[in-house]
Amino acid sequence: MPVNTLDSFAIIPTGKALCAEIRGVDFAEPVPYDVRDAILKAWAEHLVLLFRGMSLDDDQLLRATEYFGGQQEAGSRGYFMRAGFKPGETKSVSVQPGISVVTNLDDDGNLQNFAKAFGNLPLKWHSDNSYVEVPPTGSLLHALVVPIDGGGETSFNNQYLAYETLSAEMKTAIEGKHIRHDGHRSTTGTLRPTMELPQTRDDITGPVHPIVRINPLTGKRALYLGRHYEFPSSHIVELNDEDSEALLVPLWAHATQDHLMWTHDGWTAGDLLLWDNRCTMHARTPIDHTQPRVMHRALIKGDPVISPWD
Ligand code: OGA
Ligand code: MN
């Protein structure tokens, strides 16, 4: 079967609120401009793209980021490096800054054989690296080893739709508002190395982003919530603690409704998911601690967040 031609290229929408499978593309081979443009168009329309049957090493995965804007170092890497870890010493600080190893194996390659091990925990709804000043445009997640019926299902939701379906009152309530995005905790909710649990909002040191952002790929507005932990954590900077939570709680409930969502519940080795962090969030169920799961992720370089207000 030929790949990376417009003849081989096919889009199969999931029929859900987002995501389509793309056939006829292999990032191990050069992707010509016309096919890249077709992928970008499909990405703009479907927000999350699923490619199957890939077998990419880290260099090839990083090369794939070039079609979408290049690579970006993961924010979490810096926390581990500030804690004294050197590249390659732990999977949390990969040798290649653009690669993150997402796995339930420990640094010796053994199963972290208990359910509460960091790598087996569920991941809360989030948009990758919203806690950095210029968050990555997108992410590429490549499955190398996956459990069989062992959890680790990854869900995505459509934050254009979340914005568009807000009530008029909610739209007015968030108009002109911004969230300070808390980087103290990882997506499992556990404290990052060198970080102490914040006691008041003044302890929260992350960047401030508008609560709605414009995605330059489509020109459309999307809700941009980042992640939500127990207060004190991410908050609306224009409101006091209580009013901020009183607005964030219903916003999160609205943004994470089932009908906005699609779940990849059949991860297969060789799958590659490309998602847009500007207009989607994702979450993951816990992983069966008796089965290995190994994914390599590359972040796509971001551009400054575009606010509809500032
Ligand atoms: C990530 C992530 C989900 C998963 O790598 O950013 O959220 O299914 N991973 O492991
Ligand atoms: Mn993530």
XYZ file of C-alpha atoms and ligand atoms in Angstrom:
321
model
C 0.000 0.000 0.000
C 1.437 3.393 -0.913
C 1.473 5.993 1.864
C 1.772 9.773 2.126
C -0.018 10.564 -1.121
C -3.368 12.308 -1.501
C -4.672 9.085 -3.044
C -3.729 7.050 0.023
C -5.023 9.718 2.444
C -8.405 9.059 4.086
C -10.327 10.635 6.983
C -12.687 8.485 9.048
C -14.528 10.632 11.635
C -15.453 8.950 14.925
C -18.939 10.463 14.707
C -18.437 11.859 18.224
C -17.812 15.455 19.268
C -14.232 15.217 18.056
C -11.515 13.019 16.558
C -11.055 11.275 13.239
C -8.844 8.393 12.238
C -6.425 9.155 9.420
C -5.361 6.397 7.060
C -2.598 6.351 4.495
C -0.018 8.365 6.434
C 3.276 7.118 7.854
C 5.465 9.593 9.738
C 8.442 7.260 9.359
C 8.529 8.431 5.721
C 8.724 12.034 4.510
C 5.292 13.652 4.323
C 4.971 15.938 1.269
C 3.386 19.405 1.547
C 0.055 18.496 -0.007
C -0.478 15.631 2.453
C 0.709 17.780 5.357
C -1.858 20.392 4.373
C -4.561 17.721 4.246
C -3.557 16.588 7.755
C -3.656 20.182 9.048
C -7.094 20.696 7.531
C -8.346 17.477 9.142
C -6.746 18.509 12.440
C -8.518 21.889 12.341
C -11.831 20.141 11.725
C -11.527 17.150 14.068
C -9.150 18.480 16.824
C -7.748 15.014 17.565
C -6.348 12.662 14.928
C -5.645 8.966 15.347
C -3.012 7.287 13.161
C -2.505 3.549 13.449
C 0.251 1.103 12.698
C 3.183 3.481 13.238
C 6.552 2.350 14.442
C 8.437 5.526 15.238
C 11.638 5.952 17.199
C 12.144 9.191 19.145
C 13.915 10.943 16.262
C 11.056 10.123 13.928
C 8.510 11.250 16.510
C 10.357 14.549 16.921
C 10.573 14.904 13.144
C 6.789 14.532 12.979
C 6.458 17.637 15.190
C 8.133 19.632 12.405
C 5.008 19.353 10.263
C 3.046 21.162 12.979
C 5.489 23.785 14.275
C 8.449 21.944 15.793
C 9.119 20.516 19.242
C 8.878 21.964 22.753
C 10.450 20.815 25.998
C 7.957 19.466 28.545
C 7.423 21.756 31.549
C 7.591 18.829 33.974
C 11.199 18.131 32.929
C 12.368 21.414 34.481
C 10.963 20.512 37.907
C 12.962 17.271 37.942
C 16.129 18.988 36.682
C 15.820 21.676 39.376
C 15.531 18.808 41.867
C 18.976 17.640 40.685
C 18.168 14.921 38.139
C 20.346 14.821 35.027
C 19.045 13.932 31.553
C 18.834 10.168 31.126
C 19.050 9.478 34.886
C 15.318 9.025 35.216
C 12.545 8.609 32.697
C 11.145 11.910 33.975
C 14.134 13.697 32.414
C 14.575 12.198 28.978
C 17.802 12.722 27.072
C 15.915 14.479 24.292
C 14.147 17.530 25.793
C 11.202 17.190 23.399
C 10.372 13.618 24.459
C 8.410 12.539 27.532
C 8.194 8.896 28.488
C 4.696 8.180 29.821
C 4.816 4.766 31.460
C 4.020 2.655 34.511
C 7.478 1.062 34.410
C 10.117 2.279 36.841
C 13.540 3.565 35.781
C 14.894 -0.006 35.659
C 12.137 -1.075 33.297
C 10.260 -3.063 35.962
C 6.535 -2.860 36.628
C 5.694 -0.483 39.457
C 3.765 -3.324 40.910
C 1.169 -1.565 42.998
C -1.971 0.260 42.021
C -1.046 3.584 43.650
C 2.298 3.819 41.852
C 2.619 7.159 40.099
C 2.566 5.665 36.603
C -0.691 3.767 37.227
C -2.745 6.643 38.567
C -5.563 8.218 36.590
C -4.842 11.570 34.961
C -7.306 14.372 35.629
C -8.804 16.399 32.811
C -6.163 18.816 31.562
C -4.621 20.626 28.664
C -0.908 19.827 28.420
C 1.474 22.276 30.074
C -1.149 24.990 30.585
C 1.048 25.930 33.563
C 3.777 27.369 31.310
C 3.769 30.830 29.738
C 3.602 29.511 26.167
C 1.866 26.122 26.276
C 2.440 23.604 23.485
C 0.093 23.884 20.520
C -0.411 20.149 20.395
C 0.897 16.793 21.534
C 1.797 13.563 19.780
C 1.395 10.410 21.892
C 2.771 7.176 20.463
C 1.834 3.824 22.032
C 4.698 1.332 22.182
C 3.371 -1.172 24.770
C -0.229 -1.242 25.966
C -2.193 -3.396 28.421
C -4.931 -5.719 27.209
C -8.179 -4.615 28.843
C -6.009 -3.048 31.511
C -7.291 0.506 31.625
C -5.304 3.507 30.488
C -8.119 4.708 28.271
C -7.663 8.273 27.139
C -10.600 10.632 26.665
C -10.705 13.972 24.905
C -13.275 16.749 24.901
C -14.130 19.553 22.498
C -13.633 22.941 24.142
C -14.938 24.946 21.154
C -18.259 23.227 21.768
C -17.894 23.769 25.503
C -17.548 27.516 24.875
C -20.305 27.678 22.274
C -22.827 25.861 24.464
C -22.299 28.038 27.562
C -25.379 29.914 28.681
C -25.499 33.631 27.907
C -25.086 34.284 31.652
C -21.956 32.129 31.829
C -20.463 33.810 28.771
C -21.018 37.181 30.411
C -19.608 35.932 33.726
C -16.301 34.835 32.155
C -15.948 37.767 29.745
C -12.569 39.452 30.212
C -11.486 36.987 32.921
C -8.192 35.103 33.305
C -6.980 32.025 35.166
C -3.668 31.699 36.946
C -2.547 28.145 36.099
C -1.057 26.165 38.980
C 2.016 24.071 38.220
C 2.580 22.748 41.763
C 0.904 19.429 41.105
C 1.227 16.966 38.249
C -1.751 15.692 36.313
C -2.148 12.844 38.812
C -2.606 15.502 41.515
C 0.688 14.657 43.247
C 3.139 17.412 44.178
C 5.975 18.008 41.711
C 9.569 17.705 42.975
C 10.797 20.758 44.944
C 7.199 22.044 45.225
C 5.355 22.576 48.489
C 1.614 22.349 48.806
C 0.254 25.892 48.352
C -1.514 27.330 51.415
C -3.026 30.496 49.945
C -3.561 31.899 46.451
C -0.385 33.977 46.870
C 1.601 30.721 46.810
C 0.371 29.980 43.277
C 3.050 31.066 40.857
C 1.946 29.870 37.393
C 1.234 31.997 34.307
C -2.018 33.873 33.711
C -4.012 32.927 30.603
C -7.393 34.153 29.353
C -10.243 31.784 30.255
C -11.174 31.744 26.561
C -8.555 31.553 23.821
C -8.605 31.893 20.075
C -7.102 29.066 18.088
C -5.339 30.637 15.096
C -5.810 27.383 13.149
C -9.562 28.021 12.981
C -10.051 31.553 14.329
C -12.568 30.083 16.802
C -12.940 30.610 20.567
C -12.398 27.719 22.968
C -12.757 27.479 26.724
C -9.279 27.206 28.264
C -9.436 25.873 31.827
C -6.138 23.960 32.119
C -6.645 21.811 35.217
C -8.578 21.932 38.459
C -7.244 20.911 41.868
C -8.486 21.559 45.335
C -8.176 25.233 46.268
C -5.738 26.977 46.730
C -4.762 26.247 43.165
C -5.624 27.619 39.723
C -8.048 30.523 40.146
C -9.663 33.411 38.349
C -7.406 36.370 39.036
C -10.194 38.972 38.811
C -12.289 37.257 41.537
C -11.781 36.523 45.225
C -11.193 32.918 46.348
C -14.816 32.115 46.952
C -16.202 33.724 43.793
C -13.462 32.132 41.708
C -14.372 28.620 42.881
C -18.081 29.409 42.563
C -17.508 30.109 38.862
C -14.888 27.441 38.146
C -16.903 24.528 39.576
C -19.882 24.877 37.189
C -17.549 25.755 34.303
C -15.645 22.501 34.827
C -18.883 20.541 35.091
C -20.011 22.081 31.807
C -16.651 21.559 30.032
C -16.384 17.867 30.930
C -19.847 16.657 29.920
C -19.966 13.291 28.181
C -21.479 14.566 24.951
C -18.402 16.755 24.340
C -16.147 13.721 24.585
C -14.590 10.870 22.658
C -12.633 8.044 24.314
C -9.813 6.028 22.825
C -10.733 2.810 24.595
C -8.799 0.467 22.366
C -5.175 1.574 22.492
C -3.064 -0.685 20.288
C 0.720 -0.643 20.016
C 1.580 1.541 17.028
C -1.229 4.047 17.614
C -0.301 7.693 17.400
C -2.659 10.379 18.670
C -2.253 14.014 17.703
C -4.293 16.487 19.726
C -4.715 20.238 19.880
C -4.124 21.635 23.380
C -5.716 24.974 22.447
C -9.224 23.581 22.052
C -9.319 20.160 23.775
C -8.668 18.647 27.174
C -7.826 15.022 27.910
C -7.938 12.582 30.823
C -6.882 8.967 31.441
C -8.300 6.125 33.487
C -6.028 4.194 35.914
C -3.824 1.417 34.579
C -3.751 -2.222 35.674
C -0.515 -2.330 37.682
C 0.290 -5.874 36.519
C 0.584 -4.892 32.857
C 3.178 -2.646 31.249
C 2.191 0.497 29.362
C 4.793 2.560 27.518
C 4.053 5.675 25.487
C 6.403 8.293 24.124
C 5.097 11.829 23.839
C 6.360 14.803 21.884
C 5.012 18.301 22.484
C 4.471 20.671 19.583
C 5.933 24.134 20.031
C 3.409 26.720 21.124
C 2.709 30.285 20.122
C 1.668 32.931 22.660
C -1.920 32.400 23.794
C -4.316 34.613 21.798
C -6.895 36.296 23.978
C -10.252 37.417 22.598
C -10.164 40.404 24.988
C -6.673 41.803 25.633
C 0.023 12.969 28.234
C -1.185 12.328 28.742
C -2.465 10.316 28.513
C -2.245 8.840 28.523
O 0.948 12.245 27.869
O 0.040 14.210 28.154
O -2.024 12.990 29.271
O -3.140 8.145 28.047
N -1.257 11.009 28.548
O -1.204 8.388 29.005
Mn -1.532 15.161 29.022
